Amino acid sequence: MPIDPTIAPPGTRTFRDAGGIPADSWRADQSGETLVPTHCCFCGVQCGMYLRVNKAGRVFGVEPRNHDINRMRLCPKGINAYQQVNHPDRLTAPLIRRSRDEPLRECSWDEALDFTVAEIRRIQESHGADAFGMLGGASLYTEKTYLVGKFARVALKTRHVDYNGRLCMVSAAGANKLAFGIDRAGNPFSDILLSDCVLLAGANVGECFPVMTQYLWGARDRGARLIVVDPRETAVARTADLHVPIKPGTDSAFFNAVLHVIIREGLTDETYLARHATGWDDVKATVQDYPPERAAGICGVRVEQIEQVARWFAGAERAMAWHARGVEHHSQGVENCLSIINMCVATGHIGRPGAGYGTITGQGNGQGGREHGQKSDLLPGGRSITNPEHRRQICAIWGIEESELPPAGTSMMEMVHQMRRREIRGLLGVCNNPFVSLPNYHVVKEGYDTLEFHVQLDFFLSETAERADVVLPVTVWAEDEGVMANAEARVVKHNRAQDPPPGVRTDTWVLCELARRLGAGDKFAFTGSRDVFEELRTASAGTVNDYYGITYERLEETGGISWPCPTTEHPGTPRLFEDGRTYHPDGKIHLQTVEWHPPIDPYSDEFPLSLTTGRTVAQYLSGNQTRRLGALVEQAPRPWVEVHPSHGFRNGDPVRVVTRRGSAVYPALVLEAIRPDTVFVPYHWPYPTAANALTIDALDPRSKIPEYKVCAARIEAAAALDEVPAPPTGPGHEAYPETQVSRTDPLPPTAPQGRGTAERG
């Protein structure tokens, strides 16, 4: 019987035509295997898992672990993550080219490191220390993020260091610091189970943090109401008591209006505000300018929806608000987050079981990755690099003079513009792929092409590494040990499951060896992650981000400890503000006024629609880790554009999405689960199908996060789809064919996240 091409998932026809056999005929026959307890390498939930290791010491499979984060559950990415470890695309030798006209070739470690050090010295001797920059990553273990910040400032002596968490969590971090004096979620996931009303804003939990969904379902099972604020009717929104499909870029207007209604109907907790908050009178005066009638027009929703959110959230005995990138990826991302904090504080829903405020970390170590020094304005322990006392403390630990410590640098996107202006002439990148992940691709490419020298550390050849002068092959997560902090700020321990392939080194070894060759080896005498973690514990002691009481042994015993944890007897701090005090010197919550302003990219007759971007369940970030794993490629082989049926397209039609930065052609996924004035494209693929070839590089003035979630666009019929490139491979390697079988499927994936998917007529 032929398969209906309008509903067949990608790869199904190929599988059927090849005579595939059902999966239930497979069985494991490994004997003498070892189960190594660890955590998933992907999102901020950090699910516990066991890696299956055979007698030869090689990872060959995965089992879910009954860790209290995930309770035996894994998502599609977690199930397939182990396939990275022994993947044929792994880089196993350094790559080098002496000229951009040459192809990359394999070389020895000595040749690669000698060339790298010589180029660093040449550039810095000619143009100053700040002419060489460094970019880290929020998927690195925390020990390695600590090393990135220390290496940049002590070995390179440059102010220019930042990381790809700049594209993720910094708006939430900025808001949390302003309001609470601390940068982390206020409550553990388990508190969701105790809540009577849960509000999710700009958080596609079902696809981006799938295992977190169990907490929402558990709350619903005991009668909690669920409110979802999102332009798309996501999988979780489809099950919500109330879905508010606001127009992208209008979040702060919406939440100001919700607070307006709460005040109007006498639902504020004035006793809590008087005892624990400052700035309330100013906030109250500001939101008077946002009656629901005005906000409904701005946000494209009904007045009744705004009022319902206010009554349900404020009227609940215990309510929680959680948000993610949909709120934060804006030129007013910090203000969006602050508007939600104002709502929580005004209703007294802070610091109690089932009542509080949380930000859902995107990358696996998005929380830990910004705590200990790889962010341009921070030092270990969340210290400010502009604070003289903080500088003195870190210099004493690092054994350098305060005058040797560089000042604050600039953000990741700002560094790209500095590359274009030749202010930054050399770059060391670790665990990032800006050619896919940064907005306005053509500007990014120009910046990297202007560099005189570029070295990249990675375990696969990414689109960014492919254009580097030196590529250094490093370990995957299962070949080293270290800690990560998940979205709850729970520090968890990852364990080494197998030795790295011959020719591969840990990121720690590479940075320490480069430091030695640059003359700073005495400051980097680390033999591995454990040594680094011991210094990190000391460097964080006494700070807001206190890790001193956390040890590897305690993490193994407990399954995770939430910081701050000042002593080895301290249990950790899973819930903040239980005593009503924040981390500001006065112990108060510092409420901030918020004024809504339109997105930076203006709408017009030529560009009347909103383009918004995001993730999908089968892929991850820039796709460098997931676009090589067969099951994930079959589930989501290519990007698509979600459009409302009112535009007249059918599923699979080639649709050109045009913005002021360029255009790309995607297959249409036609569904009623998106606003008619909005289109959505997932961003995991490279140019020419890159969503970030279209997005604007406008930044939030405080957090410097790009405005990924809204830019002006139009759509039009096209003749043919843009081709999806295969992931890059090293010299002498061909693209792994098993992962490429579905890339040419012309249809978009099925749409589990939406209702009323339009059928081909």
Coordinates of C-alpha atoms in Angstrom, one line a residue, residues 6-413:
T6 CA 1.4 14.4 2.9
I7 CA 1.7 12.6 6.2
A8 CA 4.8 10.3 5.8
P9 CA 7.6 11.3 8.2
P10 CA 10.9 12.0 6.5
G11 CA 12.8 8.9 5.5
T12 CA 9.8 6.5 5.8
R13 CA 9.5 6.0 2.1
T14 CA 13.2 5.3 1.8
F15 CA 13.0 2.8 4.7
R16 CA 10.1 1.0 3.2
D17 CA 11.6 0.9 -0.2
A18 CA 14.8 -0.6 1.2
G19 CA 12.8 -3.4 2.8
G20 CA 13.6 -2.3 6.4
I21 CA 12.8 -4.7 9.2
P22 CA 10.9 -3.8 12.4
A23 CA 13.0 -2.7 15.3
D24 CA 11.5 -5.3 17.6
S25 CA 13.7 -7.9 16.0
W26 CA 16.9 -6.3 17.4
R27 CA 18.4 -7.5 20.7
A28 CA 21.6 -6.7 22.6
D29 CA 24.1 -9.5 22.9
Q30 CA 26.9 -7.7 24.7
S31 CA 28.4 -9.6 27.7
G32 CA 30.5 -8.2 30.4
E33 CA 29.4 -4.6 29.8
T34 CA 29.8 -1.8 32.4
L35 CA 27.2 0.9 33.1
V36 CA 28.8 4.2 33.8
P37 CA 26.5 6.7 35.5
T38 CA 26.6 10.2 34.0
H39 CA 24.3 12.9 32.5
C40 CA 23.1 13.9 29.1
C41 CA 25.3 16.3 27.2
F42 CA 22.5 18.4 25.7
C43 CA 19.9 20.7 27.4
G44 CA 19.7 22.3 30.8
V45 CA 17.5 19.6 32.3
Q46 CA 20.7 17.3 32.5
C47 CA 18.9 14.0 32.6
G48 CA 20.7 11.1 34.4
M49 CA 21.8 8.2 32.2
Y50 CA 24.1 5.2 32.1
L51 CA 26.5 4.8 29.2
R52 CA 26.9 1.2 28.2
V53 CA 30.6 0.3 27.9
N54 CA 31.8 -3.1 26.4
K55 CA 34.7 -5.2 27.5
A56 CA 37.0 -3.3 25.0
G57 CA 36.2 -0.1 26.9
R58 CA 34.1 1.4 24.1
V59 CA 30.7 3.1 24.6
F60 CA 28.1 1.3 22.6
G61 CA 24.7 2.2 24.1
V62 CA 22.7 4.1 26.7
E63 CA 20.2 3.3 29.4
P64 CA 18.0 5.9 31.3
R65 CA 18.9 6.3 34.9
N66 CA 16.5 6.6 37.8
H67 CA 18.0 10.0 38.8
D68 CA 15.5 12.3 40.5
I69 CA 15.9 14.9 37.7
N70 CA 14.4 12.6 35.0
R71 CA 13.2 9.4 36.6
M72 CA 14.1 7.0 33.8
R73 CA 13.1 9.3 31.0
L74 CA 15.2 10.4 28.1
C75 CA 14.3 12.5 25.0
P76 CA 15.2 11.6 21.4
K77 CA 18.5 13.5 21.7
G78 CA 19.4 11.8 25.0
I79 CA 18.7 8.4 23.6
N80 CA 21.0 9.1 20.6
A81 CA 23.8 11.1 22.3
Y82 CA 26.1 8.1 22.9
Q83 CA 26.5 7.8 19.1
Q84 CA 28.7 10.9 19.0
V85 CA 31.4 9.1 21.0
N86 CA 32.7 6.6 18.3
H87 CA 31.2 8.4 15.3
P88 CA 33.2 8.0 12.1
D89 CA 33.1 11.8 11.6
R90 CA 35.2 12.4 14.8
L91 CA 38.3 14.5 14.3
T92 CA 41.4 12.4 15.5
A93 CA 44.3 14.5 14.3
P94 CA 45.0 18.3 14.3
L95 CA 44.3 20.1 11.0
I96 CA 46.3 22.9 9.6
R97 CA 46.7 25.2 6.6
R98 CA 49.3 27.9 6.2
S99 CA 47.2 29.9 3.8
R100 CA 43.5 30.4 3.2
D101 CA 44.1 29.2 -0.4
E102 CA 45.2 25.8 0.9
P103 CA 42.9 23.0 2.1
L104 CA 43.1 21.7 5.6
R105 CA 45.5 18.8 6.1
E106 CA 46.4 16.6 9.0
C107 CA 49.5 17.4 11.0
S108 CA 51.2 16.6 14.3
W109 CA 50.2 18.2 17.6
D110 CA 53.6 19.9 17.8
E111 CA 53.2 21.5 14.4
A112 CA 49.7 22.7 15.2
L113 CA 50.6 24.1 18.6
D114 CA 53.8 25.7 17.4
F115 CA 52.0 27.5 14.6
T116 CA 49.2 28.6 16.9
V117 CA 51.6 30.0 19.5
A118 CA 53.7 31.7 16.8
E119 CA 50.6 33.4 15.3
I120 CA 49.4 34.5 18.7
R121 CA 52.8 36.1 19.5
R122 CA 53.0 37.7 16.0
I123 CA 49.6 39.3 16.3
Q124 CA 50.0 40.5 19.9
E125 CA 53.5 41.8 19.4
S126 CA 52.4 43.8 16.4
H127 CA 48.9 45.0 17.5
G128 CA 48.7 44.5 21.2
A129 CA 47.3 41.8 23.5
D130 CA 43.7 42.8 22.8
A131 CA 44.1 42.0 19.1
F132 CA 43.7 38.3 20.0
G133 CA 40.3 37.2 21.3
M134 CA 38.8 34.0 22.7
L135 CA 35.2 32.5 22.5
G136 CA 34.1 29.7 24.8
G137 CA 31.0 27.7 25.1
A138 CA 28.2 26.8 27.5
S139 CA 28.3 23.1 26.7
L140 CA 31.7 22.8 28.3
Y141 CA 32.2 21.4 31.7
T142 CA 32.4 24.2 34.4
E143 CA 36.0 23.4 35.0
K144 CA 36.7 24.1 31.3
T145 CA 34.7 27.4 31.3
Y146 CA 36.8 28.4 34.3
L147 CA 39.9 27.6 32.3
V148 CA 38.7 29.6 29.3
G149 CA 38.3 32.8 31.4
K150 CA 41.6 32.3 33.1
F151 CA 43.5 31.4 29.9
A152 CA 42.3 34.5 28.1
R153 CA 43.2 36.8 30.9
V154 CA 46.4 35.2 32.2
A155 CA 48.0 33.4 29.2
L156 CA 46.6 35.6 26.3
K157 CA 46.4 38.7 28.6
T158 CA 43.4 39.9 26.5
R159 CA 40.2 41.6 27.5
H160 CA 38.4 40.0 24.6
V161 CA 36.8 36.8 25.9
D162 CA 33.1 35.8 25.8
Y163 CA 31.1 32.7 25.1
N164 CA 28.1 31.4 23.2
G165 CA 25.9 31.5 26.3
R166 CA 25.7 35.2 25.3
L167 CA 23.1 33.9 22.8
C168 CA 21.1 32.1 25.4
M169 CA 20.6 33.2 29.0
V170 CA 22.2 36.6 29.6
S171 CA 18.9 38.5 29.5
A172 CA 17.6 36.3 32.3
A173 CA 20.9 36.7 34.1
G174 CA 20.8 40.5 33.9
A175 CA 17.2 40.6 35.2
N176 CA 17.9 38.2 38.0
K177 CA 20.9 40.2 39.1
L178 CA 19.0 43.5 39.0
A179 CA 16.0 42.2 40.9
F180 CA 17.5 39.6 43.3
G181 CA 21.3 40.1 43.3
I182 CA 21.8 36.6 42.1
D183 CA 21.8 34.9 38.8
R184 CA 19.9 31.6 38.9
A185 CA 16.3 30.1 39.0
G186 CA 14.7 30.6 42.4
N187 CA 13.1 27.1 42.6
P188 CA 13.8 23.5 41.8
F189 CA 11.8 21.7 39.1
S190 CA 10.2 19.6 41.9
D191 CA 8.4 22.8 43.1
I192 CA 6.3 22.7 39.9
L193 CA 4.6 19.6 41.3
L194 CA 3.4 21.7 44.3
S195 CA 2.0 24.6 42.3
D196 CA -1.6 25.6 41.8
C197 CA -0.9 27.7 38.7
V198 CA 2.1 27.4 36.3
L199 CA 2.8 30.0 33.7
L200 CA 5.2 29.3 30.8
A201 CA 6.3 32.2 28.7
G202 CA 8.3 31.7 25.5
A203 CA 9.3 28.2 26.5
N204 CA 8.6 25.3 24.1
V205 CA 9.2 22.7 26.9
G206 CA 7.8 19.8 25.0
E207 CA 10.5 20.1 22.3
C208 CA 13.3 22.0 23.8
F209 CA 13.3 20.5 27.4
P210 CA 11.1 17.4 26.8
V211 CA 11.8 15.6 30.1
M212 CA 10.8 18.7 32.1
T213 CA 7.3 18.1 30.8
Q214 CA 6.8 15.4 33.4
Y215 CA 6.7 18.2 36.1
L216 CA 4.0 20.0 34.2
W217 CA 2.0 16.9 33.8
G218 CA 2.4 16.1 37.5
A219 CA 1.1 19.5 38.4
R220 CA -1.8 19.1 36.1
D221 CA -2.6 15.7 37.6
R222 CA -3.1 17.3 41.0
G223 CA -5.3 20.1 39.6
A224 CA -2.9 22.9 38.7
R225 CA -3.9 25.3 36.0
L226 CA -1.4 25.8 33.1
I227 CA -1.0 29.0 31.2
V228 CA 1.2 29.2 28.1
V229 CA 2.1 32.6 26.5
D230 CA 3.7 31.9 23.1
P231 CA 3.0 32.9 19.4
R232 CA 2.8 29.2 18.5
E233 CA 0.5 26.6 19.9
T234 CA 3.3 24.3 21.0
A235 CA 2.7 20.7 22.2
V236 CA 2.4 21.9 25.8
A237 CA 0.3 24.9 24.8
R238 CA -2.2 22.5 23.2
T239 CA -2.8 20.9 26.6
A240 CA -2.9 24.2 28.6
D241 CA -6.0 25.6 30.3
L242 CA -5.2 28.9 28.5
H243 CA -2.9 29.6 25.6
V244 CA -2.2 33.3 24.8
P245 CA -0.8 33.6 21.3
I246 CA 0.9 37.0 21.6
K247 CA 2.6 38.7 18.7
P248 CA 6.4 38.3 18.9
G249 CA 8.2 41.2 20.5
T250 CA 5.3 42.3 22.8
D251 CA 6.1 40.4 26.0
S252 CA 6.7 43.3 28.3
A253 CA 3.5 45.1 27.2
F254 CA 1.6 41.9 27.9
F255 CA 3.0 41.4 31.4
N256 CA 2.7 45.1 32.3
A257 CA -1.0 44.7 31.4
V258 CA -1.4 41.6 33.5
L259 CA 0.1 43.5 36.5
H260 CA -2.2 46.4 35.7
V261 CA -5.2 44.1 36.1
I262 CA -3.8 42.5 39.3
I263 CA -3.5 46.0 40.8
R264 CA -6.9 47.1 39.5
E265 CA -8.6 44.1 41.1
G266 CA -6.8 44.3 44.4
L267 CA -4.9 41.1 44.0
T268 CA -1.5 42.3 45.0
D269 CA 0.2 41.1 48.2
E270 CA 0.9 44.5 49.8
T271 CA 2.2 42.9 53.0
Y272 CA 4.9 41.0 51.1
L273 CA 5.8 44.0 49.0
A274 CA 6.1 46.3 52.0
R275 CA 8.4 43.9 53.8
H276 CA 10.5 42.6 50.9
A277 CA 10.6 44.9 47.9
T278 CA 11.8 48.3 46.8
G279 CA 10.6 50.3 43.8
W280 CA 7.0 49.2 44.0
D281 CA 5.5 52.6 43.7
D282 CA 7.4 53.3 40.5
V283 CA 6.4 50.0 39.0
K284 CA 2.7 50.6 39.9
A285 CA 2.8 54.0 38.3
T286 CA 4.3 52.7 35.1
V287 CA 1.9 49.8 34.5
Q288 CA -1.0 52.2 34.8
D289 CA -0.2 53.2 31.3
Y290 CA -0.8 49.5 30.1
P291 CA -4.5 48.8 30.5
P292 CA -5.5 45.5 29.0
E293 CA -7.3 47.3 26.1
R294 CA -4.1 49.0 25.0
A295 CA -2.0 45.9 25.5
A296 CA -4.5 43.7 23.6
G297 CA -3.9 45.9 20.6
I298 CA -0.1 45.8 20.9
C299 CA 0.0 42.0 21.5
G300 CA -2.8 40.9 19.1
V301 CA -4.7 39.1 21.8
R302 CA -8.1 39.5 23.5
V303 CA -8.6 41.6 26.6
E304 CA -10.3 38.7 28.3
Q305 CA -7.1 36.6 28.0
I306 CA -5.0 39.2 29.8
E307 CA -7.6 39.4 32.6
Q308 CA -7.8 35.7 32.9
V309 CA -4.0 35.3 33.3
A310 CA -4.0 38.0 36.0
R311 CA -6.9 36.4 38.0
W312 CA -5.6 32.8 37.8
F313 CA -2.0 33.7 38.6
A314 CA -2.7 36.2 41.4
G315 CA -5.6 34.2 42.8
A316 CA -3.7 30.9 43.2
E317 CA -2.4 30.0 46.6
R318 CA 0.9 29.0 45.0
A319 CA 1.9 30.1 41.5
M320 CA 5.1 29.8 39.4
A321 CA 6.3 31.5 36.3
W322 CA 9.0 30.0 34.0
H323 CA 10.4 31.4 30.8
A324 CA 13.0 30.6 28.2
R325 CA 14.4 32.1 25.0
G326 CA 11.1 33.3 23.6
V327 CA 11.1 36.0 26.3
E328 CA 14.9 36.6 26.4
H329 CA 15.9 36.7 22.7
H330 CA 14.9 40.3 22.2
S331 CA 16.4 43.8 22.1
Q332 CA 14.4 44.3 25.4
G333 CA 15.1 40.8 26.7
V334 CA 16.1 42.0 30.2
E335 CA 13.0 44.2 30.4
N336 CA 10.8 41.2 29.4
C337 CA 12.2 39.1 32.2
L338 CA 11.8 42.0 34.7
S339 CA 8.2 42.4 33.8
I340 CA 7.5 38.7 34.7
I341 CA 9.5 39.2 38.0
N342 CA 7.4 42.2 38.8
M343 CA 4.2 40.1 38.4
C344 CA 5.6 37.3 40.6
V345 CA 6.7 39.6 43.4
A346 CA 3.6 41.8 43.3
T347 CA 1.5 38.6 44.1
G348 CA 3.9 37.3 46.7
H349 CA 4.7 34.2 44.7
I350 CA 8.4 34.0 45.6
G351 CA 10.5 31.7 47.7
R352 CA 7.9 29.1 48.7
P353 CA 7.3 25.5 47.8
G354 CA 5.2 25.7 44.6
A355 CA 5.6 29.4 44.3
G356 CA 8.4 31.2 42.6
Y357 CA 10.2 32.2 39.4
G358 CA 12.5 30.3 37.1
T359 CA 14.5 30.6 33.9
I360 CA 15.0 27.5 31.9
T361 CA 18.6 27.1 30.7
G362 CA 19.0 26.1 27.1
Q363 CA 22.5 24.6 26.9
G364 CA 23.6 21.8 29.1
N365 CA 25.9 24.0 31.1
G366 CA 24.2 27.3 30.3
Q367 CA 24.0 28.0 34.0
G368 CA 27.4 26.8 35.1
G369 CA 29.0 28.2 31.9
R370 CA 28.4 31.8 33.0
E371 CA 29.3 31.5 36.6
H372 CA 33.1 31.3 36.7
G373 CA 34.7 33.7 34.3
Q374 CA 34.3 33.1 30.6
K375 CA 31.7 35.9 30.3
S376 CA 33.4 39.2 29.2
D377 CA 32.4 41.1 32.3
L378 CA 32.7 38.4 35.0
L379 CA 35.3 36.7 37.0
P380 CA 35.0 33.3 38.9
G381 CA 32.3 33.2 41.5
G382 CA 30.2 35.6 39.5
R383 CA 32.5 38.5 40.5
S384 CA 32.4 41.7 38.6
I385 CA 35.6 42.4 36.6
T386 CA 35.0 46.1 37.2
N387 CA 34.9 45.8 41.0
P388 CA 38.4 46.6 42.5
E389 CA 37.9 44.2 45.5
H390 CA 36.7 41.4 43.2
R391 CA 39.7 41.9 41.0
R392 CA 42.1 41.9 44.0
Q393 CA 40.6 38.6 45.3
I394 CA 41.0 36.8 42.0
C395 CA 44.5 38.1 41.3
A396 CA 45.6 36.8 44.7
I397 CA 44.3 33.3 43.8
W398 CA 45.8 33.4 40.3
G399 CA 49.1 34.8 41.5
I400 CA 49.2 37.9 39.3
E401 CA 49.3 41.6 39.9
E402 CA 46.0 43.5 39.7
S403 CA 47.5 45.6 37.0
E404 CA 48.0 42.5 34.9
L405 CA 44.3 41.6 34.9
P406 CA 42.6 43.1 31.8
P407 CA 39.4 45.1 32.0
A408 CA 36.0 44.0 30.8
G409 CA 35.7 43.0 27.2
T410 CA 32.8 43.0 24.7
S411 CA 30.1 40.6 23.8
M412 CA 30.3 37.8 21.3
M413 CA 28.4 39.7 18.5

